[in-house]
Coordinates of C-alpha atoms and ligand atoms in Angstrom, one line a residue:
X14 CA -105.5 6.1 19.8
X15 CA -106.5 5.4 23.8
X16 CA -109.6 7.3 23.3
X17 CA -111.1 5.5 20.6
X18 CA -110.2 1.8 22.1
X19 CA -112.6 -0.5 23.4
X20 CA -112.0 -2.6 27.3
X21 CA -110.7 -5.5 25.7
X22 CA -107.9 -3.5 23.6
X23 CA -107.1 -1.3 26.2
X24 CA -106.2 -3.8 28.5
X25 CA -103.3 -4.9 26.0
X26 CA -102.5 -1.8 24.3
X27 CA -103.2 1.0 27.4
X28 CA -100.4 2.5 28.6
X29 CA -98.0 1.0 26.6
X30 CA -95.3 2.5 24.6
X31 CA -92.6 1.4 22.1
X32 CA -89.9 -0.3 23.9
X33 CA -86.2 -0.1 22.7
X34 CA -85.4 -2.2 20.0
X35 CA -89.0 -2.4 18.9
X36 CA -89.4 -4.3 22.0
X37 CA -93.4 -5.2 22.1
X38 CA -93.0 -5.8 25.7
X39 CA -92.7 -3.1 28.0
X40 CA -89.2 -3.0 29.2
X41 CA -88.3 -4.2 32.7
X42 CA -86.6 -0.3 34.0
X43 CA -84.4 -2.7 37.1
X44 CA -83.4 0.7 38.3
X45 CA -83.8 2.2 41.7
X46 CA -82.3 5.6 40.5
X47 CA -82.3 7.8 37.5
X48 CA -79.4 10.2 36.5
X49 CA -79.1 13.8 34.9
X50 CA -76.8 15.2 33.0
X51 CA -76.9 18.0 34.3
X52 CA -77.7 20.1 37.9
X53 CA -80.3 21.7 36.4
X54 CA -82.3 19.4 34.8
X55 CA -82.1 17.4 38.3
X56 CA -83.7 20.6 39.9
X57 CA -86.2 20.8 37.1
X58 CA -87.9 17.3 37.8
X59 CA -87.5 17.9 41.3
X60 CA -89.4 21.3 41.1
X61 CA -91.7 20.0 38.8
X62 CA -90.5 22.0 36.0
X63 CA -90.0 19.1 33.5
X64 CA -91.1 15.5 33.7
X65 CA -88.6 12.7 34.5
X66 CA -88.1 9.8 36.9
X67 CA -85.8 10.1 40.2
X68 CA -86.2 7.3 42.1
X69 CA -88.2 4.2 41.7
X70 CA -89.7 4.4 45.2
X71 CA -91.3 7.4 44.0
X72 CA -92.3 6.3 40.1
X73 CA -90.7 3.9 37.7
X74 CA -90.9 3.7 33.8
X75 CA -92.2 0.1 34.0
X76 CA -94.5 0.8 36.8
X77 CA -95.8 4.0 35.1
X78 CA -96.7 1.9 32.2
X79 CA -98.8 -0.4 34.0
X80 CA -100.4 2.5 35.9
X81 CA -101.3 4.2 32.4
X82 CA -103.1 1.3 31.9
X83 CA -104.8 0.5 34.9
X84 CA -106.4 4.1 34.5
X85 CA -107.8 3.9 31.2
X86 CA -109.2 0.3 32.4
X87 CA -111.2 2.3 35.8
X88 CA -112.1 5.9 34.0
X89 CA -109.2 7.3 36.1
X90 CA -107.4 10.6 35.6
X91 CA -104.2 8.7 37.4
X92 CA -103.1 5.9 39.0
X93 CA -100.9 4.9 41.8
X94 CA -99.2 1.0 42.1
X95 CA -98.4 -0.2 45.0
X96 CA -96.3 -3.0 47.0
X97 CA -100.0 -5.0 47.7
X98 CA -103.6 -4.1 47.8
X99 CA -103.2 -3.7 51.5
X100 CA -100.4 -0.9 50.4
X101 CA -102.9 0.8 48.3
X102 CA -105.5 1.0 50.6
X103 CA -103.5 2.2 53.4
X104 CA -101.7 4.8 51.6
X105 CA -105.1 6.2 50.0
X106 CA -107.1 6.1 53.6
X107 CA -104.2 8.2 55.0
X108 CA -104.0 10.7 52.2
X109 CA -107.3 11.7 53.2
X110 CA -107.7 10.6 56.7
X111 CA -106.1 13.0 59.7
X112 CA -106.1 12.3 63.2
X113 CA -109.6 12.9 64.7
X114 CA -111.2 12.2 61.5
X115 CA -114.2 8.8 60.6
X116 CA -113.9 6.4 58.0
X117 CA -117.6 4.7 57.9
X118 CA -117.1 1.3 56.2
X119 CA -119.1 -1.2 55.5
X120 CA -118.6 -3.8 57.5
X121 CA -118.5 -6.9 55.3
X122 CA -114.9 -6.3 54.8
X123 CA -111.2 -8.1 53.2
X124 CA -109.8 -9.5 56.8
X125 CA -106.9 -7.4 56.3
X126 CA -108.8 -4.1 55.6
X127 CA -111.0 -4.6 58.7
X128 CA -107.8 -4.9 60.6
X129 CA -106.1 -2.3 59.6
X130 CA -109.1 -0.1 59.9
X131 CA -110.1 -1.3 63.5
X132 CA -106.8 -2.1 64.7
X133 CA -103.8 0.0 62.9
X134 CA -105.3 3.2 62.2
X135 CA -107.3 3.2 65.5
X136 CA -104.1 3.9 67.6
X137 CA -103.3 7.3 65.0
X138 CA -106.8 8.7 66.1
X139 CA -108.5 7.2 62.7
X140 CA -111.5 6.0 63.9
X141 CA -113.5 3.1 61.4
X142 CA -117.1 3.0 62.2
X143 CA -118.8 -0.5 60.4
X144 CA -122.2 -0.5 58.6
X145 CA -124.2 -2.7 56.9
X146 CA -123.8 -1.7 53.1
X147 CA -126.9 -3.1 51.9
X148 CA -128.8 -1.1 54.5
X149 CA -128.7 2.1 52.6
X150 CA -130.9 3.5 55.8
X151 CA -128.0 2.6 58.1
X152 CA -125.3 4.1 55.8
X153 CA -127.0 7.5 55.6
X154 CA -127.6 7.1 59.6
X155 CA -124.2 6.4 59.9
X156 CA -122.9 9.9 58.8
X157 CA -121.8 12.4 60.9
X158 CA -119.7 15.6 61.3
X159 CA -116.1 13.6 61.3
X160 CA -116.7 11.4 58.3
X161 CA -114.2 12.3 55.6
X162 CA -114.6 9.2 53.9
X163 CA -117.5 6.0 52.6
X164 CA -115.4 2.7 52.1
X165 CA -117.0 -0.6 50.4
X166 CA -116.0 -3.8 48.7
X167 CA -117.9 -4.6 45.2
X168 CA -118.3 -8.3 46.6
X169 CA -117.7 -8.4 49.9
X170 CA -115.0 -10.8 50.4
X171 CA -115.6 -13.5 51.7
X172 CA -119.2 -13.1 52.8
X173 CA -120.0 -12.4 48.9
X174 CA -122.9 -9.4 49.2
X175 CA -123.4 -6.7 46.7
X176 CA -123.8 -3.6 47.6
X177 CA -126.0 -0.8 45.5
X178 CA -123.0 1.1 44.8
X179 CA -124.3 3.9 42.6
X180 CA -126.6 4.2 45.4
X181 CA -123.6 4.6 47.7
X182 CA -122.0 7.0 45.7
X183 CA -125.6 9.1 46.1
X184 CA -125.5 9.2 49.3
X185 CA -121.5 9.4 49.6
X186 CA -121.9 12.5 47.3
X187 CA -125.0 14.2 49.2
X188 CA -123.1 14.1 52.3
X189 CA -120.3 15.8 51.0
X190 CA -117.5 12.2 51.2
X191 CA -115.5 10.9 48.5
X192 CA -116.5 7.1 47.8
X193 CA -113.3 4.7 48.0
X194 CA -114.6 1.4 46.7
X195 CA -112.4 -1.9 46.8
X196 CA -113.3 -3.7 43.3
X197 CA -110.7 -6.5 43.8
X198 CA -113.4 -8.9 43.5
X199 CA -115.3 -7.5 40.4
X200 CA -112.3 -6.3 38.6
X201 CA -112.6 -3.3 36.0
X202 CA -113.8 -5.8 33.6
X203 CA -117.4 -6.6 35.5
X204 CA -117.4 -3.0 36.1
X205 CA -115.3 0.0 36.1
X206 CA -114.8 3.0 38.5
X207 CA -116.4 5.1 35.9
X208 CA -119.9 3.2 35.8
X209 CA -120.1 2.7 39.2
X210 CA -119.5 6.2 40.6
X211 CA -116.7 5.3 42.8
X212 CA -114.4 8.5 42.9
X213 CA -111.5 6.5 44.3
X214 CA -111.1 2.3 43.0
X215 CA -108.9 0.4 44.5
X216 CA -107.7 -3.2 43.3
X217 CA -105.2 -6.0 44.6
X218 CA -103.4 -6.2 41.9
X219 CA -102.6 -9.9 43.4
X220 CA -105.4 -11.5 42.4
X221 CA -107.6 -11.6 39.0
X222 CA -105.2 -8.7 37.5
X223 CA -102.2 -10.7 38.2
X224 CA -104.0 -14.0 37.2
X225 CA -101.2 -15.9 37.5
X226 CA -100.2 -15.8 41.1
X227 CA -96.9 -14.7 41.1
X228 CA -96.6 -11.4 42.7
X229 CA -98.4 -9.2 45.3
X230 CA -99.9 -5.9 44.2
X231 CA -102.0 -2.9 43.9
X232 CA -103.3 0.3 42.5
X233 CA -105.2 3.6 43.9
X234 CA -107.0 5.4 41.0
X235 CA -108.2 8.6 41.0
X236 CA -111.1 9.2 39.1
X237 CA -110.9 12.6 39.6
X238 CA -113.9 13.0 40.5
X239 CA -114.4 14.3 43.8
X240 CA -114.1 17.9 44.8
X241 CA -111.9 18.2 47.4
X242 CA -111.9 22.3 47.6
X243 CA -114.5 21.8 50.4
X244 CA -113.8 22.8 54.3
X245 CA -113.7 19.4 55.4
X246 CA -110.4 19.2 53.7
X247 CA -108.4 21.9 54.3
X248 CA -105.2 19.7 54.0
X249 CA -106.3 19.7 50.3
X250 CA -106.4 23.0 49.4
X251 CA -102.8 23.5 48.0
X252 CA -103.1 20.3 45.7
X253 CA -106.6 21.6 44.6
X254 CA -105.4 24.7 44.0
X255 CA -102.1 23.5 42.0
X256 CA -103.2 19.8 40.4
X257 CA -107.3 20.6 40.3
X258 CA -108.8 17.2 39.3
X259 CA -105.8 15.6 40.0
X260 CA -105.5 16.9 43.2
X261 CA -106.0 13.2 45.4
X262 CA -103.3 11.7 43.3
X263 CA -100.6 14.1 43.1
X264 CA -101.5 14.8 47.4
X265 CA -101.1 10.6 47.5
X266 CA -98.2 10.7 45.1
X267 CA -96.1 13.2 46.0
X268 CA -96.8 12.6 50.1
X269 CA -97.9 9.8 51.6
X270 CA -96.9 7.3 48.9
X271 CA -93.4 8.7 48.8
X272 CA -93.3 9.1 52.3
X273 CA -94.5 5.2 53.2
X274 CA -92.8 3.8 50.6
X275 CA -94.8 0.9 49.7
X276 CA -93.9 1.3 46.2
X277 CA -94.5 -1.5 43.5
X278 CA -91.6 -3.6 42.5
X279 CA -90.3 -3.0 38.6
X280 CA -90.3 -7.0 38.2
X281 CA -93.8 -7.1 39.6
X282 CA -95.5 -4.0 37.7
X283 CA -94.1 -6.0 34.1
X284 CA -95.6 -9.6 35.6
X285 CA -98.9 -7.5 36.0
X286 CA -98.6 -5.9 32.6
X287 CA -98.4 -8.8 31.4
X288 CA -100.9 -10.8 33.2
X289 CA -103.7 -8.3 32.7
X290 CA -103.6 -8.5 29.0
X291 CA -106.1 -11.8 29.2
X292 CA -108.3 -10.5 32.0
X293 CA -111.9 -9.9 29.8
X294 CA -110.7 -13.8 29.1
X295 CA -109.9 -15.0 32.5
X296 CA -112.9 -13.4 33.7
X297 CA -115.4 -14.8 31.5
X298 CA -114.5 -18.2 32.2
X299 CA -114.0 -18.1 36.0
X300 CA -117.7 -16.7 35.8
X301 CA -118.7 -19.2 33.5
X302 CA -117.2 -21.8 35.6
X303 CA -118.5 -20.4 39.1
X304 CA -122.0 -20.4 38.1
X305 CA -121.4 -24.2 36.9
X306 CA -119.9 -25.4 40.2
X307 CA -122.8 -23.0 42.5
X308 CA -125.6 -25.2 40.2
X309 CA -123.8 -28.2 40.8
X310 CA -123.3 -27.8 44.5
X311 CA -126.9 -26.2 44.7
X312 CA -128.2 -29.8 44.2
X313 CA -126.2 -31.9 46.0
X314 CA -127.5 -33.7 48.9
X315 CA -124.5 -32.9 51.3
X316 CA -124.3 -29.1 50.7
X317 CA -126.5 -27.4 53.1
X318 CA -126.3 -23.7 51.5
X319 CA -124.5 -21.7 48.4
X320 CA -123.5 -18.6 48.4
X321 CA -123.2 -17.2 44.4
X322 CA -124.8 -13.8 43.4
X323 CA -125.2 -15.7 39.8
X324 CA -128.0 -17.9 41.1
X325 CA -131.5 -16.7 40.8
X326 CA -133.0 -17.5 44.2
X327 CA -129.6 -15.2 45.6
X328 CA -130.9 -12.0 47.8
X329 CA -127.8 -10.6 45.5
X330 CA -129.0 -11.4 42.1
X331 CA -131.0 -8.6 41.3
X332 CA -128.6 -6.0 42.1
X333 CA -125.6 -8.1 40.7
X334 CA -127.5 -8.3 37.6
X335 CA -128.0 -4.6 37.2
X336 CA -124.4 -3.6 38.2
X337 CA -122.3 -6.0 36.4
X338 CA -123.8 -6.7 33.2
X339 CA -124.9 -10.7 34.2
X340 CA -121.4 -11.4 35.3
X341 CA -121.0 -12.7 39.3
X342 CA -117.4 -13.4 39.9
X343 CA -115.1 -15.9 40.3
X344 CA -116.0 -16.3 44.3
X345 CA -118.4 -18.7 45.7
X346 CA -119.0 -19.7 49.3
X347 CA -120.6 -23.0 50.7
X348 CA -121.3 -24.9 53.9
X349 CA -121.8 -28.7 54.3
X350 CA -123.1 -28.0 57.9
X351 CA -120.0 -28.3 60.4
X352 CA -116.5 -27.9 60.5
X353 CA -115.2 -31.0 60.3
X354 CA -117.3 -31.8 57.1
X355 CA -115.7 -28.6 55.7
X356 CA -112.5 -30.2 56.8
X357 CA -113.0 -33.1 55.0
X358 CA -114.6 -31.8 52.0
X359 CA -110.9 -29.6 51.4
X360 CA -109.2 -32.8 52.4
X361 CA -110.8 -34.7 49.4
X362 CA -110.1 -32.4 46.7
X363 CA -107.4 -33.2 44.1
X364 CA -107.3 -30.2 42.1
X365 CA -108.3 -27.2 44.1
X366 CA -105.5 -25.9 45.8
X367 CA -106.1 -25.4 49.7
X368 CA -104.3 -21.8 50.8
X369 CA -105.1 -17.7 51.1
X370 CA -105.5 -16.4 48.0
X371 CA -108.0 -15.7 45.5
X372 CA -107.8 -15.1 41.7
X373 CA -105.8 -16.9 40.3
X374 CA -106.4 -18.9 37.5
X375 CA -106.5 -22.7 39.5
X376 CA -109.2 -23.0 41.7
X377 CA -108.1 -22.0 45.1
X378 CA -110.3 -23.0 48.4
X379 CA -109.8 -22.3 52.0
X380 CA -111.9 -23.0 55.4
X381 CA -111.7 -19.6 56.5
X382 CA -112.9 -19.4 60.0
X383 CA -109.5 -21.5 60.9
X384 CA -107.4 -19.6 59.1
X385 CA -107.7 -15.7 57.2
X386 CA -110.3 -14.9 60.2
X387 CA -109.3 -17.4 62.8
X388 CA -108.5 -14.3 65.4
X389 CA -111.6 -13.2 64.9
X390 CA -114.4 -12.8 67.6
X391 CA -117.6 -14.6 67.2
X392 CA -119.6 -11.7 66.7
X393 CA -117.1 -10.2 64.0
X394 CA -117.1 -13.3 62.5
X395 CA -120.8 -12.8 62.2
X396 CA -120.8 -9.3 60.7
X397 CA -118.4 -11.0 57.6
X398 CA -120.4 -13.3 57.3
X399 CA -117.9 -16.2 58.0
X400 CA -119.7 -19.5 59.7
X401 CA -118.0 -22.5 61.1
X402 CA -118.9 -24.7 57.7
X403 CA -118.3 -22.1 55.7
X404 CA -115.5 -23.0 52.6
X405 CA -114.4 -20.4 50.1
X406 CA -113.9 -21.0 46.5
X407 CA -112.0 -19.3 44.2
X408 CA -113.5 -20.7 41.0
X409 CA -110.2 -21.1 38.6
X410 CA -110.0 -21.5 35.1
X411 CA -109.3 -24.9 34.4
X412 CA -112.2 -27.2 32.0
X413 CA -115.3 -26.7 34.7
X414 CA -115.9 -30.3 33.8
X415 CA -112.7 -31.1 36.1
X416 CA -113.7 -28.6 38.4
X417 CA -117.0 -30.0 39.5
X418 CA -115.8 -33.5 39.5
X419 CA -113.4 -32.6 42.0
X420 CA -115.8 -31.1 44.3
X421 CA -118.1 -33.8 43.8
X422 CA -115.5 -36.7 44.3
X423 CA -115.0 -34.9 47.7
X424 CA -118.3 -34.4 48.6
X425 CA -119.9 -38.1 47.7
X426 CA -116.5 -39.2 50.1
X427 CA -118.1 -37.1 53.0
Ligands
PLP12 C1 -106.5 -9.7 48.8 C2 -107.4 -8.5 49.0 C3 -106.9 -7.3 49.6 C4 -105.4 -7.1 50.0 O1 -104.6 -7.2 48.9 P1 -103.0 -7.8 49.1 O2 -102.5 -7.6 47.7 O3 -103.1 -9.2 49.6 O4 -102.4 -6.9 50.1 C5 -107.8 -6.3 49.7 N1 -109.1 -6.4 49.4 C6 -109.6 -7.5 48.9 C7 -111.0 -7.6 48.5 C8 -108.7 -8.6 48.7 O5 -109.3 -9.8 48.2

């Protein structure tokens, strides 16, 4: 039935199987062990002889539902869930990435992402090197005989640019490189793996696929589309040989997931489950609602600049436009000219919430040059895009009546 459902049906139905009882629900499996009858059929599952669970570290029933899911949402041949988007990405960089080997990255980057690519992997002999993603000169430029892998947001988060994807994946592709794409921002719903050529699609799993904020996750999906039976990944060859197209996931799931152990919590995979269900929803209205509050802040005397891919006279428009269908996002950015006007302005909202998180469905805003990138040079400040005025909104999902009343309450106090 999977094949023949549409986005919107898959995201309540994919995956999902009867639970006990008839339960509609999929069950919470609060187990972090799984037992055999018999020696045999232990050795089986361990051997990969016959299919079973063993320990929830390494899979989960509730979790595997939830991954089902997530990889008929992305075009994905599997999917991994992980402890938090920053789990996901790790774990998928070093399933590919060995010591001496380049990541090139764009460099409008997640805060977290850029530190664990500059900072973390840097000391293991995994070296990041940041490019422009828009300059699709600079990317080619950028390759060279130790890349093993292209990395880009969707929406660069915070500083909001759109790279050409499909492009990327051209060039990704040309050059021999897998594609790993972070769609946190755009969410399968704006745009899947599939349609945008990404061969690997990460999501936090925290933000609009939760909805709710109430738990921290994410996923690695594997298109399956990446041949990995090439010399510059000779640690590849036994999975390609044995799992074929699966061969990044069951290399991801079998090693360096089970080995790092940042595996998703049962609770948190059923939150998710559940949460999903109304994303096509959730998203249409936080987009709805964005482009509301960028118009509204557009022409208002004390705002000095927007930042919203929806608005026509946005650099971003025309490539937003073409990639995801006339949808922009949830995420808009704005400056009032200093930091203590920013200050202020968060100070005199009511309902926004002021804190580090995007996604959910209230509206969430945060100054981050104080705070997310506040150990951040002034020069890599710079490269995200991330000014001393700047505020972040995560456009929620309340009436976007409300919404721009608050901002503008704040704003006519300034
Ligand atoms: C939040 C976020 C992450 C990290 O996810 P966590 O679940 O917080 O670990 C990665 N990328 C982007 C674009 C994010 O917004």
């Amino acid at each position: 039935m999977e094949k023949t459902l549409r986005f919107d049906s898959l995201l309540v139905h994919g995956g999902l199987e009867a639970g006990p009882a008839g339960a509609t629900s999929v069950p919470i499996v609060q187990s972090s062990s799984f037992a055999y009858k018999s020696a045999e059929e232990l050795e089986d599952v361990f051997r990969g002889r016959a299919v079973g669970q063993v320990y929830t570290r390494i899979g989960n029933p509730t979790t595997e539902s939830l991954e089902r899911r997530l990889a008929l949402l992305d075009g994905g041949v599997a999917a991994i869930a992980t402890a938090s988007g920053m789990a996901a990405i790790t774990t998928a960089v070093l399933t590919i990435l060995r010591a001496g080997d380049e990541i090139l990255s764009s460099s409008s980057l997640f805060g977290g992402t850029f530190s664990l690519f500059r900072d973390t992997l840097s000391n293991y002999g995994i070296t990041a090197r940041f490019v422009n993603p828009l300059d699709l000169e600079a990317v080619r430029a950028g390759v060279n005989e130790r890349t093993r892998l292209l990395f880009v947001e969707t929406i660069g988060n915070p500083k909001l640019d759109v790279p050409d994807i499909p492009a990327l994946a051209a060039i990704a592709h040309e050059a021999g490189l897998p594609l790993m794409v972070d769609a946190t921002v755009t969410t399968p719903y704006l745009a899947n793996g599939a349609a945008l050529g990404a061969d690997i699609v990460i999501h936090s799993t925290s933000k609009y696929i939760n909805g709710s904020g109430t738990s921290i996750g994410g996923v690695i999906i594997d298109r399956g589309s990446f041949d990995w039976d090439s010399p510059a990944f000779p640690h590849f060859e036994q999975f390609h040989k044995k799992y074929r197209a699966f061969a990044f996931s069951a290399r991801a799931r079998k090693l360096v997931h089970k080995d790092v152990g940042a595996c998703a919590a049962p609770m948190n995979s059923f939150l998710l489950t559940e949460g999903i269900q109304t994303l096509a929803l959730r998203m249409d209205r936080h987009c709805e609602n964005a482009l509301k509050l960028a118009r509204f802040l557009s022409n208002h005397n004390k705002v000095s600049w927007v930042n919203y891919p929806g608005l026509e006279d946005s650099p971003q428009h025309e490539v937003a436009s073409r990639l995801y269908g006339g949808r922009y996002g949830g995420l808009l950015t704005f400056g009032t000219g200093d930091k203590a006007s920013a200050f202020r302005v968060i100070n005199g909202l009511r309902l926004a919430k002021n804190l580090a998180n995007i996604g959910d469905a209230k509206t969430l805003v945060i100054h981050p040059a104080s705070t997310i990138c506040c150990d951040y040079s002034p020069e890599e400040k710079g490269l995200m895009g991330v000014t001393e005025d700047l505020i972040r909104v995560s456009v929620g999902i309340e009436d976007g009546e409300d919404i721009v009343e608050d901002f503008k309450r704040a704003l006519d106090g300034l």
